[in-house]
Amino acid sequence: MKTYEQVFSELNRTALIPFFVIGDPDFDTSLAIVKTAVDSGADILELGIPFSDPIADGPTIQKADIRAMKSGIKVKKTLEFIRKIKDYKDIPIGLLMYYNLIYQYGVERFFVDFHQAGVNSVLVADMSIDDADEIIPSAKSAGLDTVFIVTPNTSPERMKLIVSKTTGFIYTVSLLGVTGSRSELSGMVEELISKLKKLTDIPVCVGFGISCAEHAAAIARAGADGVIIGSKIVELIEHNLGNHEKMLAEISSFITEVKNALRIHSNL
Amino acid sequence: MKYKGRFGDYGGFYVPEVLIPVLEELEEAFYRFYQDEHFVTELAQLSKDYNGRPTPLYYARRFSEYVGFKVYLKREDLVHGGAHKGNNTLGQGLLAKYMGKTKLIAETGAGQHGLATAMIGALLGMETKIFMGVTDIERQSVNVHKMKLCGAEVIPVEGGTGTLKDAINDALRYWTAHVMDTFYLFGSAAGPHPYPTIVKYFQSCIGSETRRQILEQIGRLPDMVVACVGGGSNAIGIFSGFLNDKDVKLIGVEAGGRSLASGKHAASLTTGRVGILHGAKAYLLQDSEGQVNETESVSAGLDYPAVGPEHCLLKDTGRAQYVAAEDEQVLDAFELLCKKEGILPALESTHALAYLISQKGKLNSETVVVVNLSGRGDKDVSIVEKHRPLKD
Ligand SMILES: Cc1ncc(COP(=O)(O)O)c(C=O)c1O
């Protein structure tokens, strides 16, 4: 199984990490979408398991969660989804989700089952580093990396603590706010990346609000090892619910465009 | 964070990293100011002059005759704004002022907490935004209007069923993007640490007054204290005065909605399973995988799938017992209190009265029961009218 470490050491440019809600808008379409993303050049996948109350997400991903749940996606069914993706291509997968779903599944069993299905890490949106010991032992013994979040208002001491418990990559939130596409980058991200880079060699991946190739290139210039693009891609699903062919084509060309921007940047 | 905010294993602060610094700041400020001389003096003064505390403890003679035991009502319906919510909003509002914050946000279900926050926003000259589900905006329209009159902006929340849970989701999301200058004035003894502790503290005046008043009036402690439970703030407020009085039974009454069997209710403690929502580990109404259930209750203020963490612990230790009252029982109790006492109770508070009616004939005539009448029912008149049209 391919690790984050392998991906980051093989790449001589910033990794492209698209985010999708598993089962949005339904299991089969979602599978086709994620395969398209892989074919178009995704280096790592960030996948969400839909939750009824996603407090860290803006309207776009909330609606994606609702579409996925309405189509009948269950936590158990996401295991099958992940296996199918891994059968298609051995690409690292990070989950992004909410704690109650893990808690109800049983923390230990969750990490074992999802690692077996092919997941490399599980980022819990509503768990801070203070409670991370509720999941770290299970994640480690199942063989997963432990990814945590740093935000622009994280204090230097907390940043050290978070870095000390993180493996794989640091999920760096570019702004103060929930997920959602934005027209501009926040202006907080360059400083945050440079602070992290001084602190650690763990790859720094930046997400939240990154909405176009120029944003991605700017993040790459600031020294990030990966860019995570969620809401902007999920919008392409939302806008093309009636036309799957167009949906896949737009997702493919968007990912290709961002990837090209990252390539060009690395050749400069 | 300095403290863990746990009640047994319940509670905690399960929130996104971005909210940790503001919760830390809030915790630090609360412990700095709650015993600060200026803060204490200002709070005491405004509790008296603005909120109208202490509230009376009233012996409801005709209601007592009906149920066959002695019923005392703690008149939180007489707090300025019409509910106990004003105790907490005054306390947290002052805290916001002492912290130098200039903007308030709050969630609301019944609109009582929203209204109380709007009033404090006006009192302190702070910009106030209230998040309220669209279902609740419709069924509690009188309060929406009052909030606007007090200068607050009411932000409609479309998500989910448009009720309290959804309002909290959006208030948390808004806060995430405005952590630098905005104070989130949380309305119940629930949510992430330090809110359960802060809200309990500002509501504990209900319990301490009640204890003193009942001793003054009858020279002994009550046999039972009963309160409705949504998130649990009015209940923990009155229970806090009696937690160490082991002979005083504590009963919390949740929303039984259409019926417990129908699944259309909001009785988290009575029927829920431990889970994590809105920053805390607590009893939660959810499906087998952990998706949170939609709830239903005639009272918007109790229409919430989780509950404050301290109540979870009180349930487990057996110190308090939790039961549910169904909508029809509640509507009966509403009519009864109006007829017997000339008091219109909030539908939330009426759940506690419905429990008393269910005890008619089961308790002996010397039994003394105190009910926390947490709010007044003016806001609910049209709901009651819809369910029980008046006959000419
Ligand atoms: C009058 C009244 N009582 C009770 C409640 C329920 O809240 P809590 O359980 O926090 O007291 C509400 C909430 O809106 C209310 O308005």
XYZ file of C-alpha atoms and ligand atoms in Angstrom:
676
model
C 0.000 0.000 0.000
C 1.378 3.337 -1.075
C 2.252 5.693 1.783
C 2.161 9.466 2.027
C 5.903 9.391 2.526
C 6.411 7.629 -0.803
C 4.228 10.106 -2.647
C 5.924 13.168 -1.190
C 9.436 11.817 -1.765
C 8.678 10.787 -5.358
C 7.127 14.129 -6.278
C 9.305 17.091 -7.047
C 6.309 19.397 -6.932
C 3.364 20.207 -4.730
C 0.885 17.324 -4.430
C -2.655 17.751 -5.655
C -5.226 16.440 -3.199
C -8.878 16.681 -4.229
C -11.637 16.122 -1.686
C -14.917 14.307 -2.280
C -17.787 13.194 -0.112
C -18.143 9.456 -0.557
C -21.459 8.700 -2.225
C -22.105 12.194 -3.565
C -24.467 12.228 -5.375
C -24.762 8.420 -5.257
C -22.432 5.435 -4.878
C -21.821 4.675 -8.559
C -21.534 8.269 -9.769
C -19.252 9.056 -6.861
C -17.040 6.133 -7.823
C -16.849 7.371 -11.414
C -16.025 10.881 -10.165
C -13.190 9.753 -7.927
C -11.754 7.504 -10.656
C -11.838 10.489 -13.012
C -9.949 12.532 -10.438
C -7.346 9.788 -10.147
C -6.993 9.593 -13.932
C -6.671 13.377 -14.181
C -3.716 13.438 -11.856
C -4.729 13.428 -8.179
C -1.698 12.455 -6.087
C -3.571 11.711 -2.883
C -7.323 11.531 -2.157
C -9.124 13.171 0.726
C -12.516 11.525 1.232
C -15.324 12.501 3.557
C -17.853 10.195 5.168
C -21.136 12.127 5.244
C -22.433 13.260 8.641
C -25.744 14.782 9.671
C -24.149 17.752 11.473
C -20.891 18.785 9.808
C -20.044 21.884 11.872
C -16.696 22.489 10.142
C -18.271 22.573 6.692
C -19.850 25.346 4.691
C -23.008 25.025 2.559
C -21.394 23.243 -0.417
C -20.130 20.246 1.539
C -23.220 20.225 3.751
C -25.302 19.744 0.631
C -22.959 17.032 -0.612
C -23.381 15.207 2.712
C -27.138 15.431 2.367
C -27.066 14.125 -1.214
C -24.871 11.208 -0.183
C -26.994 10.295 2.813
C -30.208 10.557 0.809
C -28.747 8.138 -1.704
C -28.357 5.634 1.119
C -24.650 5.799 1.909
C -23.829 4.119 5.212
C -20.505 4.065 7.038
C -20.195 0.336 6.237
C -20.775 1.040 2.567
C -17.873 3.515 2.460
C -15.508 0.583 3.151
C -16.628 -0.997 -0.093
C -16.143 2.338 -1.872
C -12.591 2.669 -0.596
C -11.745 -0.916 -1.626
C -13.016 -0.232 -5.122
C -10.837 2.854 -5.446
C -7.801 0.960 -4.162
C -8.495 -1.835 -6.666
C -8.495 0.799 -9.383
C -5.259 2.431 -8.284
C -2.992 2.296 -5.262
C -3.282 5.939 -4.233
C -3.069 7.131 -0.603
C -6.413 8.004 0.957
C -7.054 10.278 3.911
C -10.492 10.320 5.508
C -11.954 13.536 6.851
C -14.928 13.014 9.126
C -16.678 13.639 12.428
C -16.003 11.840 15.666
C -19.441 10.461 16.455
C -19.354 8.110 13.464
C -16.052 6.627 14.671
C -17.224 6.493 18.273
C -20.375 4.579 17.361
C -18.478 2.186 15.090
C -16.021 1.471 17.913
C -12.737 3.370 17.758
C -10.395 0.389 17.630
C -12.418 -1.570 15.115
C -12.889 1.512 12.938
C -9.171 1.994 12.420
C -8.526 -1.692 11.788
C -11.349 -2.019 9.243
C -10.573 1.191 7.393
C -6.875 0.504 7.295
C -7.615 -2.894 5.803
C -9.787 -1.225 3.186
C -6.870 1.004 2.228
C -7.067 4.211 4.250
C -3.793 5.915 5.247
C -5.103 8.398 7.820
C -8.279 9.624 9.484
C -8.624 13.302 10.290
C -11.401 13.985 12.793
C -12.792 17.456 12.127
C -14.300 17.880 15.584
C -11.454 16.581 17.681
C -8.563 18.765 18.760
C -5.117 17.613 19.771
C -6.212 17.754 23.428
C -8.359 14.647 23.000
C -6.255 13.008 20.318
C -5.170 10.251 22.683
C -8.671 8.840 22.371
C -7.740 7.755 18.839
C -3.953 7.790 18.426
C -3.226 4.377 20.011
C -5.872 2.680 17.834
C -4.695 4.486 14.715
C -1.068 3.612 15.349
C -1.640 -0.005 16.170
C -3.737 -0.397 13.035
C -0.871 1.119 11.057
C -2.320 4.503 10.103
C -0.691 7.892 9.972
C -2.131 10.461 12.381
C -2.989 13.709 10.619
C -4.047 16.771 12.623
C -5.069 20.316 11.832
C -3.229 23.583 12.358
C -5.111 26.867 11.871
C -3.965 30.495 11.584
C -4.885 31.141 15.230
C -3.046 28.109 16.633
C -0.528 29.298 19.239
C 3.175 28.426 18.874
C 3.054 26.038 21.849
C 0.035 24.220 20.472
C 1.654 24.070 17.068
C 4.608 22.223 18.616
C 2.276 19.822 20.392
C 0.291 19.169 17.215
C 3.423 18.602 15.157
C 4.744 16.174 17.765
C 1.673 13.972 17.372
C 1.370 14.235 13.598
C 2.645 11.789 10.998
C 1.976 11.714 7.250
C 1.232 15.394 6.707
C -0.013 18.429 8.579
C -3.449 19.569 7.482
C -3.018 23.318 7.380
C -6.185 25.398 7.279
C -5.588 28.495 5.181
C -8.123 30.754 6.897
C -10.406 31.300 9.881
C -13.644 29.686 8.871
C -15.393 26.601 7.584
C -14.903 24.848 4.255
C -16.163 26.622 1.147
C -14.783 28.131 -2.029
C -13.501 31.714 -1.800
C -12.533 34.244 -4.432
C -9.337 35.246 -2.623
C -6.790 33.501 -0.434
C -6.885 34.695 3.164
C -3.490 36.335 3.413
C -2.750 34.268 6.537
C -1.451 31.231 4.778
C 2.112 32.185 3.776
C 3.091 33.013 7.326
C 1.508 29.842 8.618
C 3.386 27.670 6.126
C 6.702 29.311 6.949
C 6.125 28.881 10.698
C 5.433 25.194 10.166
C 8.392 24.740 7.876
C 10.697 26.146 10.550
C 9.260 23.686 13.032
C 9.194 20.410 11.143
C 10.044 18.340 8.058
C 6.596 16.747 8.013
C 4.892 17.710 4.724
C 2.536 20.675 4.975
C -0.698 20.416 2.982
C -2.997 23.391 2.776
C -6.756 23.279 2.474
C -9.993 25.293 2.914
C -10.923 27.961 0.419
C -8.508 27.008 -2.371
C -10.612 27.504 -5.448
C -8.571 27.833 -8.632
C -5.252 27.119 -10.306
C -3.845 30.530 -9.298
C -4.630 29.869 -5.630
C -2.952 26.485 -5.871
C 0.123 27.985 -7.512
C 0.335 30.666 -4.822
C 0.151 28.019 -2.103
C 2.860 26.049 -3.883
C 5.049 29.164 -4.116
C 4.610 29.665 -0.394
C 6.299 26.303 0.083
C 3.425 23.913 0.717
C 3.884 20.233 -0.064
C 0.269 19.713 -1.011
C -2.911 21.592 -1.859
C -6.296 20.216 -0.835
C -9.240 21.357 -2.950
C -12.714 20.467 -1.718
C -15.700 22.774 -2.114
C -14.688 24.052 -5.553
C -14.715 20.521 -6.945
C -17.860 19.568 -5.056
C -19.525 22.587 -6.686
C -18.816 21.015 -10.073
C -20.812 17.994 -8.921
C -23.639 20.151 -7.591
C -23.873 22.219 -10.782
C -24.041 19.205 -13.072
C -26.337 16.809 -11.257
C -28.456 16.439 -14.377
C -25.562 15.711 -16.712
C -22.987 13.197 -15.515
C -20.892 13.349 -18.659
C -20.435 17.089 -18.316
C -19.806 16.667 -14.589
C -16.931 14.245 -15.185
C -15.528 16.352 -17.995
C -15.508 19.525 -15.893
C -13.926 17.769 -12.921
C -11.288 16.269 -15.177
C -10.420 19.577 -16.828
C -10.369 21.447 -13.505
C -7.982 18.942 -11.943
C -5.804 18.936 -15.033
C -5.672 22.716 -14.992
C -4.630 22.867 -11.333
C -2.102 20.116 -11.871
C -0.574 22.000 -14.795
C -0.296 25.118 -12.671
C 1.550 23.113 -10.010
C 3.852 21.580 -12.644
C 4.679 24.942 -14.162
C 5.443 26.341 -10.750
C 7.870 23.488 -9.970
C 9.723 24.026 -13.243
C 10.303 27.721 -12.565
C -7.463 24.615 28.149
C -6.900 24.691 31.888
C -9.699 22.289 32.795
C -11.025 19.233 31.027
C -14.667 20.170 31.415
C -15.706 16.613 32.171
C -18.621 15.367 34.205
C -17.543 11.765 34.612
C -16.697 10.872 31.015
C -19.310 13.306 29.647
C -18.688 16.763 28.268
C -15.255 17.829 27.047
C -14.605 20.060 24.062
C -14.884 18.132 20.815
C -14.538 21.053 18.447
C -12.436 21.947 15.423
C -8.954 23.223 16.264
C -9.850 26.751 15.149
C -12.301 27.088 18.060
C -9.868 25.992 20.763
C -8.190 29.396 21.196
C -11.538 31.161 21.727
C -12.780 28.545 24.144
C -9.487 28.884 26.043
C -9.916 32.641 26.134
C -13.482 32.230 27.399
C -12.446 29.758 30.096
C -9.636 32.007 31.247
C -11.925 35.055 31.343
C -14.679 33.260 33.224
C -12.344 32.105 35.977
C -10.750 35.557 36.102
C -13.991 37.518 36.388
C -16.625 35.396 38.062
C -15.357 36.309 41.512
C -14.000 39.698 40.540
C -15.418 42.366 42.829
C -16.583 44.717 40.076
C -18.076 41.923 38.054
C -19.943 40.454 41.020
C -21.286 43.850 42.054
C -22.439 44.778 38.566
C -24.061 41.392 38.018
C -25.879 41.565 41.361
C -27.120 45.074 40.660
C -28.435 44.262 37.190
C -29.889 40.931 38.326
C -31.999 42.926 40.727
C -32.804 46.104 38.799
C -32.889 44.820 35.233
C -33.874 41.161 35.542
C -36.090 41.474 38.601
C -34.417 38.936 40.859
C -35.065 37.362 43.244
C -38.103 35.776 41.629
C -40.944 34.631 43.897
C -41.511 31.096 45.082
C -45.264 30.773 44.885
C -47.507 28.201 46.584
C -49.973 27.181 43.866
C -52.959 26.375 46.093
C -55.605 25.458 43.529
C -53.194 23.466 41.349
C -52.054 21.677 44.541
C -55.642 20.806 45.436
C -56.074 19.327 41.984
C -52.998 17.074 42.083
C -53.384 16.239 45.778
C -49.961 17.378 47.038
C -48.254 20.708 47.686
C -46.848 22.449 44.644
C -44.591 25.496 44.733
C -43.705 27.319 41.542
C -40.337 29.015 41.170
C -41.423 31.968 39.079
C -38.657 32.231 36.466
C -41.422 33.267 34.077
C -41.181 36.641 35.810
C -37.533 37.197 34.927
C -37.178 40.082 32.480
C -37.667 38.670 28.998
C -40.015 35.975 30.243
C -37.700 33.085 31.037
C -34.741 31.926 33.097
C -32.623 32.507 29.979
C -32.096 36.108 31.127
C -29.970 34.957 34.085
C -27.426 33.426 31.753
C -27.497 36.124 29.094
C -26.882 38.822 31.682
C -23.953 36.881 33.139
C -22.361 35.983 29.816
C -23.148 39.404 28.344
C -21.249 41.084 31.172
C -18.445 38.593 30.715
C -18.284 39.582 27.034
C -18.117 43.223 28.060
C -15.341 42.586 30.585
C -13.466 40.676 27.869
C -13.725 43.682 25.582
C -15.892 41.938 22.978
C -18.288 44.051 20.968
C -20.349 41.512 19.051
C -22.683 38.819 20.300
C -24.047 35.783 18.536
C -26.469 33.224 19.902
C -28.610 30.306 18.802
C -32.206 30.017 19.820
C -35.005 27.475 19.668
C -38.061 28.891 21.384
C -36.699 32.362 20.883
C -36.401 32.928 24.635
C -32.646 32.728 24.647
C -32.505 34.758 21.454
C -34.731 37.407 22.963
C -32.783 37.471 26.219
C -29.558 37.855 24.214
C -31.074 40.619 22.077
C -32.077 42.469 25.249
C -28.586 42.185 26.695
C -27.133 43.286 23.361
C -29.286 46.407 23.615
C -28.424 46.917 27.286
C -24.695 46.701 26.620
C -24.749 48.351 23.195
C -23.409 45.320 21.354
C -24.151 44.219 17.812
C -26.226 41.028 18.093
C -26.956 38.229 15.649
C -29.381 35.428 16.488
C -29.358 32.138 14.575
C -32.767 30.501 14.474
C -34.143 27.565 12.503
C -36.825 28.351 9.939
C -39.343 26.016 11.617
C -38.810 27.808 14.916
C -39.025 31.245 13.295
C -42.465 30.274 12.124
C -43.744 28.757 15.350
C -42.207 31.373 17.661
C -42.828 34.442 15.521
C -43.729 36.706 18.442
C -40.237 36.274 19.855
C -38.662 36.896 16.449
C -40.420 40.220 16.299
C -39.330 41.119 19.828
C -35.712 40.289 19.040
C -35.791 42.579 16.044
C -37.367 45.353 18.108
C -34.415 45.074 20.470
C -32.093 45.631 17.537
C -30.891 42.103 16.878
C -30.496 40.609 13.448
C -32.288 37.258 13.168
C -30.545 34.882 10.771
C -32.810 32.122 9.437
C -31.246 28.645 9.397
C -32.532 26.336 6.669
C -30.490 23.202 7.392
C -31.894 19.981 8.842
C -35.350 20.429 10.314
C -34.841 24.137 10.943
C -34.767 23.707 14.703
C -32.385 24.299 17.611
C -29.729 21.776 16.561
C -29.431 23.391 13.147
C -29.249 26.864 14.675
C -26.326 25.728 16.857
C -24.560 24.236 13.807
C -24.729 27.543 11.960
C -23.824 29.645 14.983
C -20.722 27.480 15.458
C -19.839 27.845 11.763
C -20.262 31.603 11.922
C -18.160 31.763 15.081
C -15.394 29.784 13.363
C -15.077 32.591 10.828
C -15.399 35.422 13.378
C -13.431 34.183 16.364
C -11.440 37.383 16.697
C -14.179 39.795 17.761
C -17.323 37.793 18.418
C -18.596 36.347 21.685
C -20.802 33.263 21.345
C -23.432 33.543 24.049
C -24.492 29.913 24.366
C -27.973 29.357 25.731
C -27.932 26.111 27.620
C -25.779 24.091 29.989
C -24.616 22.056 27.014
C -22.132 22.418 24.148
C -18.358 22.383 24.579
C -16.508 23.212 27.791
C -16.566 25.778 29.358
C -20.238 26.471 28.513
C -21.842 23.802 30.725
C -19.916 25.171 33.706
C -20.498 28.842 32.890
C -24.215 28.462 32.214
C -24.721 26.404 35.363
C -22.959 29.080 37.367
C -25.159 31.889 36.056
C -28.312 29.784 36.503
C -27.447 28.583 40.011
C -29.220 31.651 41.457
C -32.466 29.739 40.791
C -31.422 26.908 43.091
C -29.918 29.002 45.861
C -32.940 31.325 46.006
C -35.390 28.430 45.929
C -33.635 26.643 48.788
C -33.658 29.761 50.946
C -37.276 30.608 50.067
C -38.729 27.186 50.783
C -36.930 27.066 54.141
C -38.358 30.503 54.948
C -41.868 29.540 53.881
C -42.286 26.048 55.317
C -39.207 25.502 57.461
C -38.058 22.420 55.606
C -36.661 21.255 52.292
C -38.989 20.018 49.547
C -39.382 16.319 48.846
C -38.961 16.789 45.144
C -37.685 19.354 42.653
C -38.940 19.091 39.080
C -37.723 20.899 35.952
C -38.005 20.502 32.213
C -34.847 19.526 30.299
C -33.921 20.718 26.834
C -30.204 21.371 26.953
C -30.611 21.401 30.716
C -29.922 24.940 31.939
C -33.027 25.681 33.978
C -32.896 22.170 35.411
C -29.238 22.317 36.442
C -29.872 25.822 37.777
C -32.523 24.700 40.243
C -30.946 21.273 40.936
C -27.682 22.980 41.906
C -29.300 24.255 45.103
C -30.188 20.732 46.240
C -27.481 18.402 44.916
C -26.118 17.826 48.413
C -29.546 17.365 49.986
C -29.755 13.638 49.417
C -33.398 13.392 50.500
C -34.581 15.844 47.871
C -35.567 13.920 44.756
C -34.549 15.599 41.520
C -36.667 14.953 38.436
C -35.917 16.192 34.927
C -38.692 16.051 32.351
C -37.829 15.734 28.672
C -39.939 16.214 25.577
C -41.852 13.016 24.830
C -43.175 14.577 21.621
C -45.830 12.518 19.885
C -44.827 9.499 21.976
C -41.638 7.700 22.899
C -42.769 4.664 20.917
C -43.260 6.724 17.744
C -39.641 7.862 17.783
C -40.893 11.419 17.239
C -39.655 13.032 20.432
C -36.602 14.717 21.961
C -36.020 12.553 25.036
C -32.232 12.159 24.860
C -31.625 11.054 28.459
C -34.629 8.760 28.554
C -33.977 6.938 25.281
C -30.642 8.095 23.793
C -27.222 6.485 23.512
C -23.928 8.157 24.388
C -22.436 10.066 21.462
C -20.725 13.302 20.469
C -22.520 16.387 19.161
C -21.840 20.114 19.442
C -18.600 19.661 21.271
C -19.688 17.366 24.055
C -20.042 13.692 24.847
C -23.586 13.147 26.079
C -26.722 11.091 25.625
C -27.788 11.597 22.047
C -30.678 10.617 19.803
C -29.029 8.952 16.824
C -29.268 6.024 14.459
C -27.148 2.895 14.770
C -24.244 4.434 12.805
C -24.220 7.744 14.675
C -26.172 10.039 12.371
C -28.151 12.401 14.582
C -31.926 11.909 14.560
C -34.507 14.497 13.731
C -36.496 15.342 16.825
C -40.019 16.519 17.419
C -41.732 18.395 20.223
C -44.574 20.845 20.625
C -42.065 23.032 22.458
C -39.263 24.487 20.356
C -37.033 24.947 23.395
C -36.864 21.236 24.171
C -36.644 20.114 20.545
C -32.979 19.087 20.731
C -31.346 15.654 20.254
C -28.573 16.019 22.861
C -28.427 17.251 26.457
C -25.971 18.880 28.843
C -23.190 16.629 30.160
C -23.849 17.085 33.869
C -27.354 15.688 33.491
C -25.847 12.583 31.874
C -23.722 12.050 34.944
C -26.624 12.757 37.332
C -28.646 10.153 35.452
C -25.878 7.529 35.645
C -25.232 8.099 39.349
C -28.968 8.034 40.034
C -28.846 11.417 41.789
C -31.496 12.674 39.382
C -34.146 10.800 37.451
C -35.299 11.683 33.983
C -38.712 11.058 32.495
C -40.603 12.295 29.451
C -43.940 14.040 28.982
C -45.775 13.739 25.679
C -47.266 16.656 23.752
C -50.895 15.827 24.623
C -50.111 15.630 28.348
C -48.309 18.941 28.045
C -51.252 20.651 26.369
C -53.541 19.334 29.140
C -51.177 20.708 31.772
C -50.987 24.069 30.003
C -54.763 24.460 30.133
C -54.881 23.335 33.725
C -52.354 25.853 35.031
C -54.129 28.665 33.185
C -57.515 27.652 34.663
C -56.338 26.919 38.199
C -53.799 29.682 38.734
C -54.192 32.285 36.008
C -50.597 31.665 34.954
C -49.677 30.908 31.328
C -46.599 28.662 31.418
C -44.132 28.267 28.551
C -44.714 24.932 26.804
C -41.158 23.970 27.813
C -41.854 24.507 31.516
C -45.254 22.850 31.127
C -43.486 19.511 30.688
C -42.589 19.652 34.380
C -46.224 20.362 35.263
C -47.363 17.455 33.095
C -45.177 15.170 35.169
C -46.865 16.431 38.347
C -50.277 15.670 36.891
C -49.086 12.131 36.131
C -48.332 11.806 39.872
C -51.880 12.756 40.894
C -53.061 10.246 43.457
C -49.585 8.715 43.821
C -48.033 11.122 46.334
C -49.379 11.803 49.802
C -50.932 15.169 50.573
C -48.001 16.393 52.688
C -45.508 15.905 49.869
C -43.874 19.191 48.870
C -42.838 19.578 45.244
C -41.062 22.578 43.752
C -41.413 23.115 40.011
C -39.134 25.390 38.063
C -41.576 27.436 36.027
C -38.808 28.364 33.635
C -40.771 30.679 31.369
C -44.045 32.305 30.462
C -46.357 31.057 27.749
C -47.361 34.184 25.835
C -45.140 33.049 22.959
C -47.045 29.752 22.800
C -50.626 30.961 22.699
C -50.993 30.460 18.948
C -49.503 26.949 19.109
C -51.924 25.983 21.854
C -54.766 27.568 19.895
C -53.846 25.429 16.886
C -53.859 22.182 18.875
C -56.734 23.056 21.178
C -59.042 25.628 19.543
C -61.140 27.472 22.124
C -64.798 26.478 22.220
C -67.294 29.332 22.425
C -38.917 28.731 29.037
C -37.893 27.724 28.660
N -37.663 26.696 29.481
C -36.759 25.749 29.175
C -36.043 25.783 28.005
C -35.099 24.666 27.702
O -33.773 24.977 27.913
P -32.978 24.447 29.162
O -33.137 22.968 29.221
O -31.570 24.851 28.874
O -33.501 25.097 30.374
C -36.252 26.854 27.115
C -35.478 26.945 25.874
O -35.734 27.673 24.975
C -37.209 27.842 27.463
O -37.450 28.873 26.643
